[in-house]
XYZ file of C-alpha atoms in Angstrom:
529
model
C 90.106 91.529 100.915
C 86.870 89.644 101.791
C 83.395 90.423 103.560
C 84.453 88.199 106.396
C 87.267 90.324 107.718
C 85.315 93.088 107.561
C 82.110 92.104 109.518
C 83.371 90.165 112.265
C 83.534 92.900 114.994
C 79.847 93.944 114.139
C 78.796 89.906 114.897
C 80.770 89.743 118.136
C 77.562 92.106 119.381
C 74.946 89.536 119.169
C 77.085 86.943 121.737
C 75.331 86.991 124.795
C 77.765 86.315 127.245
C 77.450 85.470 130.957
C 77.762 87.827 133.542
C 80.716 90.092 134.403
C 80.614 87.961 137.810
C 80.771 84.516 136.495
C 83.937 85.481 134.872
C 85.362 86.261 138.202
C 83.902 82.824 139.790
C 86.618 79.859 139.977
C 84.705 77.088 138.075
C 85.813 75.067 134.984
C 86.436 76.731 131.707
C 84.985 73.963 129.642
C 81.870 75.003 130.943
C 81.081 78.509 129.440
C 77.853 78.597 128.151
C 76.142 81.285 125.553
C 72.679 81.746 124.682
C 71.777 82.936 121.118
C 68.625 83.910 119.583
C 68.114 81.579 116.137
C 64.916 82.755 114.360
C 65.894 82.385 110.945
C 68.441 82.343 108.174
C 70.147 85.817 109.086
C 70.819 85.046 111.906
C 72.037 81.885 112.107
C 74.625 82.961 109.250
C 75.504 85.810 112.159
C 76.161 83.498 114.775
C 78.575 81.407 112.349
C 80.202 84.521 111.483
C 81.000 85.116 115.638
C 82.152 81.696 115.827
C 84.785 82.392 113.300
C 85.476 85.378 115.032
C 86.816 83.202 118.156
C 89.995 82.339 116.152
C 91.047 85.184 116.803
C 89.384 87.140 119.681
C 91.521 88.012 121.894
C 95.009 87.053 122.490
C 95.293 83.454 123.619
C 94.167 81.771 120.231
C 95.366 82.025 116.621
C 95.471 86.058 117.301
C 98.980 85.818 119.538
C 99.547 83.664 122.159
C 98.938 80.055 121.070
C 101.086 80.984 117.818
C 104.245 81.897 120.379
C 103.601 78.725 122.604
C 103.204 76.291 119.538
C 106.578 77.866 118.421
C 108.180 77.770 121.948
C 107.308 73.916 122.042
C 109.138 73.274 118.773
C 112.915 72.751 117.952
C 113.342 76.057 115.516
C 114.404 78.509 117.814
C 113.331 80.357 121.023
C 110.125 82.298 122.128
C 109.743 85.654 124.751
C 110.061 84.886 128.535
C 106.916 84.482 128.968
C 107.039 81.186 126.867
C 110.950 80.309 128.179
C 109.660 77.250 130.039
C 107.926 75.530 127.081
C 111.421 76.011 125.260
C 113.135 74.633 128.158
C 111.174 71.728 128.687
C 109.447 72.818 131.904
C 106.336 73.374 131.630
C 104.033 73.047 134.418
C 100.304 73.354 135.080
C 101.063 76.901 137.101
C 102.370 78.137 133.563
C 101.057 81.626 133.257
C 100.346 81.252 129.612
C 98.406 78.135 129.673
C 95.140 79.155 130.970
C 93.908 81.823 128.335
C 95.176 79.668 125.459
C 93.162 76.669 127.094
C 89.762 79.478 127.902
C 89.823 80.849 124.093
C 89.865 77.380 122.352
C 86.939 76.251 124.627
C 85.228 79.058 124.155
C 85.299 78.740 120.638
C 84.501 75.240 120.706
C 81.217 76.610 123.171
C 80.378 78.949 119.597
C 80.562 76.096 117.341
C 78.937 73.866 119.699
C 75.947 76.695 119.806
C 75.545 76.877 116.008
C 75.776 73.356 115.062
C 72.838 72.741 118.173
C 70.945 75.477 117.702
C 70.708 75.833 113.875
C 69.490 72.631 113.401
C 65.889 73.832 114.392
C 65.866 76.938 112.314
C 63.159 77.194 109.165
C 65.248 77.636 106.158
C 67.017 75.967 103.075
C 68.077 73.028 103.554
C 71.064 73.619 101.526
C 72.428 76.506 103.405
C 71.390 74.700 106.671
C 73.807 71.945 106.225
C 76.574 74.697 104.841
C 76.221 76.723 108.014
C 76.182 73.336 110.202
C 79.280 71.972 108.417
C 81.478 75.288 108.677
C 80.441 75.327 112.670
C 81.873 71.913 112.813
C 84.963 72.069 110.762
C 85.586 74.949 113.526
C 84.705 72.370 115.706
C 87.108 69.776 114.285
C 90.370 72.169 114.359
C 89.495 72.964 118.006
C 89.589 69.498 119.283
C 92.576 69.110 117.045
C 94.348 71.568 118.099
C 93.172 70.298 122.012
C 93.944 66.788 121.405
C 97.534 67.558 119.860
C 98.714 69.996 122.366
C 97.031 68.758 125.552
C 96.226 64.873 124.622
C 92.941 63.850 126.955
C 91.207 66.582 127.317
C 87.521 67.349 128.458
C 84.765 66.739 125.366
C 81.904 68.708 124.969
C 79.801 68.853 121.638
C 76.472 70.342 122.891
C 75.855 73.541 124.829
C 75.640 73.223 128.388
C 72.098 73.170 129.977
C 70.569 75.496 132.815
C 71.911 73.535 135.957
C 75.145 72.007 134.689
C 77.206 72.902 137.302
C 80.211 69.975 136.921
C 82.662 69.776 134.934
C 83.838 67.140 132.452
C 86.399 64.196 133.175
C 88.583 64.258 130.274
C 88.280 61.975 126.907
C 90.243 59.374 125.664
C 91.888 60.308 122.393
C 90.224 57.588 119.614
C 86.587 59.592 121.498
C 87.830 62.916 120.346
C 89.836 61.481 116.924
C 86.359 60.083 116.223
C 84.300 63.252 116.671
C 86.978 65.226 114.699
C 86.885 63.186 112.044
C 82.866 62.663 112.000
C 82.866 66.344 112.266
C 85.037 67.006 109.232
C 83.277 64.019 107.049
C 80.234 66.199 107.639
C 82.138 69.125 106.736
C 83.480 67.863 104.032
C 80.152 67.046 101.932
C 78.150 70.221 103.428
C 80.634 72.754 103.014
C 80.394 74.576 99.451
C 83.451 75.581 97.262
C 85.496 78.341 97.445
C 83.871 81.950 96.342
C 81.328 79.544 95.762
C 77.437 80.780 95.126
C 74.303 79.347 95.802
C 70.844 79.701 96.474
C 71.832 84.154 96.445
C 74.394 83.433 99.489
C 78.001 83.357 98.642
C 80.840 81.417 100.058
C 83.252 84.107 100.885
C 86.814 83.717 101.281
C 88.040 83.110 104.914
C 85.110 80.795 105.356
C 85.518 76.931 104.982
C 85.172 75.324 101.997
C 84.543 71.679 100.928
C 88.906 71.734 100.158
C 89.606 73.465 103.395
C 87.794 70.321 105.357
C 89.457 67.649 103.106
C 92.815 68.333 103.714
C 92.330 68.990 107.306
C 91.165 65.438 107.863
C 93.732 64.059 105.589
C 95.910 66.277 108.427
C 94.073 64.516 110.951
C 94.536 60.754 109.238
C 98.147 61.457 108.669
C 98.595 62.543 112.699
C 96.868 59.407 114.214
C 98.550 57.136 111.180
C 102.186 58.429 111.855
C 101.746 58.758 115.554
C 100.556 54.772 115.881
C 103.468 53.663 113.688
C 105.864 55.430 116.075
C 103.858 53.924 118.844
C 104.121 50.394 117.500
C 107.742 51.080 117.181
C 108.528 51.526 120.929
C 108.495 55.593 120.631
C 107.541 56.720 124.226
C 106.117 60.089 123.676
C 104.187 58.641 121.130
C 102.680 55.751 123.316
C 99.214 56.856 123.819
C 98.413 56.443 120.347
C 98.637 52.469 120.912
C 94.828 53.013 121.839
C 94.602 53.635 117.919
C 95.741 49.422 117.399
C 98.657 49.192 114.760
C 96.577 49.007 111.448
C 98.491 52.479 110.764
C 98.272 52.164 107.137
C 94.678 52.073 107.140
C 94.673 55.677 108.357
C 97.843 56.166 105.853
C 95.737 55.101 103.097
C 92.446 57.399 104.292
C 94.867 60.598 104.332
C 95.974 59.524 100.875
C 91.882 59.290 99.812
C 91.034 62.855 101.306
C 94.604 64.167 99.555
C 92.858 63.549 96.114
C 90.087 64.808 96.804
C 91.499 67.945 97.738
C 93.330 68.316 94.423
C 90.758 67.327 92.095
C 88.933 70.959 93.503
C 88.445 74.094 91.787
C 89.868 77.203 92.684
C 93.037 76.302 94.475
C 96.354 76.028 92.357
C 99.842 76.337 93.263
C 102.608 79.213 92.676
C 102.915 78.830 88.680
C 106.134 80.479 89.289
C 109.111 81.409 91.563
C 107.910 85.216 91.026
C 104.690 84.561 91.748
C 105.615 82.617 94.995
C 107.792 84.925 95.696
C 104.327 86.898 96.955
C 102.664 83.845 98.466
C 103.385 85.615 101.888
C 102.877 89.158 100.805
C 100.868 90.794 103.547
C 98.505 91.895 100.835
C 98.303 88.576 99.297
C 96.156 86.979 102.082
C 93.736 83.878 100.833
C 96.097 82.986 97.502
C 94.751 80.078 95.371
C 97.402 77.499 97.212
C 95.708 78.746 100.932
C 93.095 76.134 102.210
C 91.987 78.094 105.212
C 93.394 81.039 107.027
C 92.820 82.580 110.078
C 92.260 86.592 108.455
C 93.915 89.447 109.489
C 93.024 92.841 108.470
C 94.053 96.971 108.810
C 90.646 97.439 109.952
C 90.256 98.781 113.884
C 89.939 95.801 115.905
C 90.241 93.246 113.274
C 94.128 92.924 112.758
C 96.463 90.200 114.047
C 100.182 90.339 116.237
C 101.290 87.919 113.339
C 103.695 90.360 111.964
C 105.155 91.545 115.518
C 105.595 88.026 116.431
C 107.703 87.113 113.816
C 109.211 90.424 112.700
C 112.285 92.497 114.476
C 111.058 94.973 116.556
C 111.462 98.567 115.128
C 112.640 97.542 111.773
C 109.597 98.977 109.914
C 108.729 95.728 109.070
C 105.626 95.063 111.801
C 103.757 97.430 114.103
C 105.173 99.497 116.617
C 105.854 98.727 120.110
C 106.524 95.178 120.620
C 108.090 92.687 118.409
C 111.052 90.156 117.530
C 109.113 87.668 120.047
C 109.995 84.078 117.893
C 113.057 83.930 116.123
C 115.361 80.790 114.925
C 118.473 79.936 116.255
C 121.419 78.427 114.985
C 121.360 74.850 115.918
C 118.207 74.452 113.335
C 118.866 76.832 110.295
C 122.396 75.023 110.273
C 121.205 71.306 111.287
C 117.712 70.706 110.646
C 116.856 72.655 107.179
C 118.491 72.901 103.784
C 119.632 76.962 103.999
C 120.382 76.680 100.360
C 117.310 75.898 99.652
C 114.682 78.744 97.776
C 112.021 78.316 100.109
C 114.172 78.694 102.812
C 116.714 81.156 101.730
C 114.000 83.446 100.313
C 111.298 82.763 103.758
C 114.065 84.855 106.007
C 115.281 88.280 106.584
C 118.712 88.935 104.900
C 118.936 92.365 105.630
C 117.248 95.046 108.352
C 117.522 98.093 110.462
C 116.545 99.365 113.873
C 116.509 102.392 115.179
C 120.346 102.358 115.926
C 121.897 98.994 113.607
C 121.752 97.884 110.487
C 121.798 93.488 110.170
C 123.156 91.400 107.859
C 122.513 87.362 107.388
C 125.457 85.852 108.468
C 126.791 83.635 105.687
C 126.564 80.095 108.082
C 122.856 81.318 108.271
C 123.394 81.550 112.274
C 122.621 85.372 112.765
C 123.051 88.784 111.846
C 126.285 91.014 111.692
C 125.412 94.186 113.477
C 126.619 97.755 112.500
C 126.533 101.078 113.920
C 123.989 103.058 111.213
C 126.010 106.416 112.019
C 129.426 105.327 111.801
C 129.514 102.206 110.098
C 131.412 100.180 112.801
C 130.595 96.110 113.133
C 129.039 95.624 116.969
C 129.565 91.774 116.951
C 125.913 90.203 115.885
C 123.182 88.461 117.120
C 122.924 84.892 117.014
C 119.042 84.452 116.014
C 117.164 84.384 112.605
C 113.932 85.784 111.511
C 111.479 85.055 109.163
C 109.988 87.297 106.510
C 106.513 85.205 105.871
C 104.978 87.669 108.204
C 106.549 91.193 107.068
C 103.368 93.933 107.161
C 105.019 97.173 106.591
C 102.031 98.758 106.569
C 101.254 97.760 110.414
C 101.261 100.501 112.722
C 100.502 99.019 116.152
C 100.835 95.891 117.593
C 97.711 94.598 116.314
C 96.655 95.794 112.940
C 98.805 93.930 110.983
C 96.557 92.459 108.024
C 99.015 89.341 107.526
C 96.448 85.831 107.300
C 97.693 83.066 109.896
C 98.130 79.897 107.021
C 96.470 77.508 108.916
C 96.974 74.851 105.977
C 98.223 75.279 102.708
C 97.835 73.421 99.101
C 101.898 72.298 99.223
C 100.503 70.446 102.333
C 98.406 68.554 100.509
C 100.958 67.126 98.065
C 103.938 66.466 100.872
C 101.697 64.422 103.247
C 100.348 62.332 99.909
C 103.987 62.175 99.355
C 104.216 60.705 102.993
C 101.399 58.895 102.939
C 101.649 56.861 99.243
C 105.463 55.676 100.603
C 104.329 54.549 104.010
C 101.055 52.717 102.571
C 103.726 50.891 99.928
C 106.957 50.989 101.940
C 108.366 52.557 99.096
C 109.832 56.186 99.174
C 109.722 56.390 95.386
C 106.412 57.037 94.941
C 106.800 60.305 97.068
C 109.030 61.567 94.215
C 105.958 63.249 92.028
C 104.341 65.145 94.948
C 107.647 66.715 96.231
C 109.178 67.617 93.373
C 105.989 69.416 92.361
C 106.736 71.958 94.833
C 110.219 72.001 94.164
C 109.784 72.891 90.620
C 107.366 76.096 91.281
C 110.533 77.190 93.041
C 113.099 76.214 90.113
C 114.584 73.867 91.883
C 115.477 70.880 90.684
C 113.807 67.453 91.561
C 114.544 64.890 94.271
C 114.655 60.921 93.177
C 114.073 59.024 97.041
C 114.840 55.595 94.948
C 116.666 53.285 96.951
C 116.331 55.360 100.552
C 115.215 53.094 103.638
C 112.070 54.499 105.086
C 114.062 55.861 108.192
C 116.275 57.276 105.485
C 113.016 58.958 103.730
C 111.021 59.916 106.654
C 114.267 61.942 107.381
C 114.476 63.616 103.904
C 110.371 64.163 104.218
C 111.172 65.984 107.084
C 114.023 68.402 106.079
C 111.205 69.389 102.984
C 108.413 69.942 105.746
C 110.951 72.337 106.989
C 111.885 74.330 104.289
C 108.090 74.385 102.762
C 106.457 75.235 106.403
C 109.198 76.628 108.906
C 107.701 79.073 111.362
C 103.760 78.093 109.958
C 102.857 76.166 113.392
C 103.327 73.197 111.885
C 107.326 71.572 113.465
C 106.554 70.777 116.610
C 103.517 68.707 115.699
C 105.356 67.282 112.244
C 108.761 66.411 115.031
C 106.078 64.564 117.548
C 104.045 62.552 115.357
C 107.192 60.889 113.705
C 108.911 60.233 117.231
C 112.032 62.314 116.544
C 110.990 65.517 119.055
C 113.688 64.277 121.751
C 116.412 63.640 118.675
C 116.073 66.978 117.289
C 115.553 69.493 120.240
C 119.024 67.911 121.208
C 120.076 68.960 117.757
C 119.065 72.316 117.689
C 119.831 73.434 120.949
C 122.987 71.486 122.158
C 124.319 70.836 118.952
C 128.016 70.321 119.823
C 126.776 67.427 122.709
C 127.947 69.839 125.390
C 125.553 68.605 127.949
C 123.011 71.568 127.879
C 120.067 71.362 129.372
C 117.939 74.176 128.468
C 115.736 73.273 125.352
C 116.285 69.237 125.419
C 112.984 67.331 125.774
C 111.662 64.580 126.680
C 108.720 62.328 125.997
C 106.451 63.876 128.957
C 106.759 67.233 126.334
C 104.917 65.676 123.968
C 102.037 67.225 125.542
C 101.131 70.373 127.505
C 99.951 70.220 131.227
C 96.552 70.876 131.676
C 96.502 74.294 133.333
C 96.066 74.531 137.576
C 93.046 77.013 137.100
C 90.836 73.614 135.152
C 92.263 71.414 137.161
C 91.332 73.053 140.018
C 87.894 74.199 139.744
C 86.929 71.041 137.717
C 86.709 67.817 140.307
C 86.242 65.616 137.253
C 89.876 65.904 136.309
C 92.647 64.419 138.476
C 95.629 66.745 138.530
């Protein structure tokens, strides 16, 4: 456990919000401002603390709701009904789920913005300045990134707004906000200190940001925008935007490949040294490992815990919180199309066995469901034709919202597969991915991959059947299947397998991006609808 879990609720108190009324007045959301008080040090640490605390305040972020709708977008399986139209490919501005998603991440970006502004004035180290500067705007960074990936052009803001700013903001191109990401997490990247890192009598605690953490989230950012424009360049239509980017992909190729080893050449961040010990990488106890970059924390603690575990878990199975649960599950057209089942990471990331309050499930051995059985007489029911994961199991959960499971927002294996990705693309030679993969594959005793002689269509696909094993249900498919052009190809995959002319869950290239919701749209005269 670590200070920052711990504290958060007590920092939320010195937000000064607007007025109960203004929440209730119809005017854009980008446009939430906060005042804080910065008179020194203490404080300012304070008000970075509350920014962090936007992750997950509230349900529309990282705490719930933007986990289900990333999920919903993607091609693994199928969300509640609340997020039935992203899986169907309908999604409108009038979705009901879009607007506090949308709120929350501009908040957020409104905390960061305050810190990064206002700190700048405050008397103290210099040292601890730029640390508390560069945290606020690796926040920053993964806001926008987040924005820009789900939503495309969306309003930029990165200072508070002023007494009398009444209108809102037309929406930015994406190379504007690509270019204050990536500013954002160069600054980062230098000012942030190390993990558990001390300094000056102030301590980098885990959950916070590091120097790593910044790294490989702008090699993330390099390797979107580089594998995006290639697509672009080579006619994919949901892709297209990204021909504002020019087609010198592989320079952005090559920058991912320079932040990668950077990353690795860091202290305090090392791999699974064994299939035991990752075996617990997901253990709800095991939150901030050595191979976690950055996680969004979860805790026991009253009013600190996430719905990680009942989003992911069966409901009632004793493996989550009470009351709701089972919301995103896989279904069979991916576990049996789009992943290796046989492989560890896979095989060992689900739930082969559980019980409810009435059946007992077993996996299915085509890896398409559970066999159901009475638990009082023994008698097979049929089964259910949906999978579950068990990265998020907290047994120890007892509502909907204490569960103390981390959200991975990127991990150390990340690191080494988008080198992988990034050394063959620069060369145009899939060998040189072979070192980087097969280092995860061995802390899993499995045995190596050799990609000599594979076009690059051939090893992009191969790349992405890893990505799936390594990362399924982490957030990460639905961006990984858009930036390589291929979202279209394998919705229709996973959810009309057999070509039997469904329609519900095929895509198209207008899904590569959310609507912007009616309530922004609306009350903000700067953005046509």
């Amino acid at each position: 456990m670590n200070n920052l879990k711990y504290i958060t609720f007590l920092l939320l108190g010195i937000v000064v919000f607007s007025s109960c009324e203004s929440w209730l007045e119809e005017e854009p959301k980008t446009q939430i401002g906060t005042d804080y008080f910065y008179q020194d040090k203490d404080q300012a640490l304070m008000a970075l603390t509350a920014a962090y605390a936007q992750l997950k305040n509230g349900p529309g972020y990282y705490n719930q709701q933007f986990l289900s709708n990333v999920f919903a977008s993607s091609d693994q399986g199928t969300s509640s009904w609340k997020h039935g139209d992203y899986n169907k490919g309908i999604l409108t501005s009038t979705n009901g789920t879009l607007p506090e998603t949308w709120n929350q991440i501009y908040i957020a970006v409104r905390d960061a913005n305050n810190v990064i502004y206002n700190v700048a004035d405050v008397e103290m180290d210099e040292t601890i300045k730029a640390r508390i500067i560069g945290e606020a705007k690796f926040l920053r960074a993964l806001h926008y990134f987040n924005l820009v990936r789900c939503w495309g052009e969306v309003p930029l803001r990165t200072e508070p707004v002023q007494p009398g700013e009444d209108a809102g903001l037309p929406v930015s191109t994406r190379t504007d906000i690509y270019n204050v990401i990536i500013s954002d997490l160069k600054y980062a990247s230098e000012h942030c200190w190390g993990r558990n890192e001390t300094r000056l009598g102030e301590t980098n605690h885990l959950g916070r940001a590091t120097d790593a953490s910044a790294q490989a989230l702008l090699a993330r950012v390099y390797l979107h925008i580089a594998s995006s424009t290639r697509c672009a360049a080579e006619g994919s239509e949901g892709c297209s935007p990204y021909a504002e980017f020019g087609t010198d992909y592989k320079t952005y190729y090559d920058s991912c490949r320079v932040m990668c080893d950077s990353v690795l050449i860091q202290p305090g961040y090392a791999l699974s040294s064994s299939f035991e010990e990752w075996q617990t990488l997901f253990d709800a106890d095991k939150g901030n490992f050595p191979e976690m970059l950055f996680d969004i924390q979860g805790s026991s603690a009253t009013g600190q815990g996430t719905a990680v575990s009942n989003l992911f878990s069966p409901r009632n199975a004793g493996l989550s919180g009470g009351g709701w649960g089972g919301t995103n599950k896989m279904v069979a057209g991916f576990t049996q199309n789009s992943v290796d089942a046989t492989d560890v990471r896979f095989d060992k990331g689900i739930i082969q066995y559980y019980e409810d309050n009435t059946y007992r499930y077993e996996l299915l051995p085509a890896y398409n469901g559970y066999a159901r059985y009475l638990l009082d007489s023994g008698d097979r029911k049929g089964a259910v034709y949906n999978v579950f994961t068990s990265k998020f199991i907290d047994s120890d959960a007892t509502t909907e919202y204490t569960s103390q499971q981390n959200w991975h927002v990127i991990r150390l294996a990340d690191v080494y597969l988008m080198r992988a990705e990034a050394l063959a693309e620069i060369n145009e030679d899939p060998t040189l991915a072979n070192s980087d993969v097969n280092m995860l594959r061995t802390r899993v005793e499995m045995a190596g991959l050799d990609f000599t002689g594979l076009t690059m269509a051939e090893f992009r696909e191969a790349l992405l059947r890893e990505r799936a094993a390594e990362f399924f249900m982490e957030g990460q498919r639905w961006f990984d299947l858009t930036r390589l052009g291929v979202y279209e190809e394998k919705c229709k995959i996973a959810f009309d397998p057999k070509n039997q002319g469904k329609i519900q869950g095929i895509r198209g290239p207008e899904d590569y991006t959310w609507p912007i919701p009616i309530t922004e749209t609306s009350a903000n005269d700067n953005i046509d609808e």
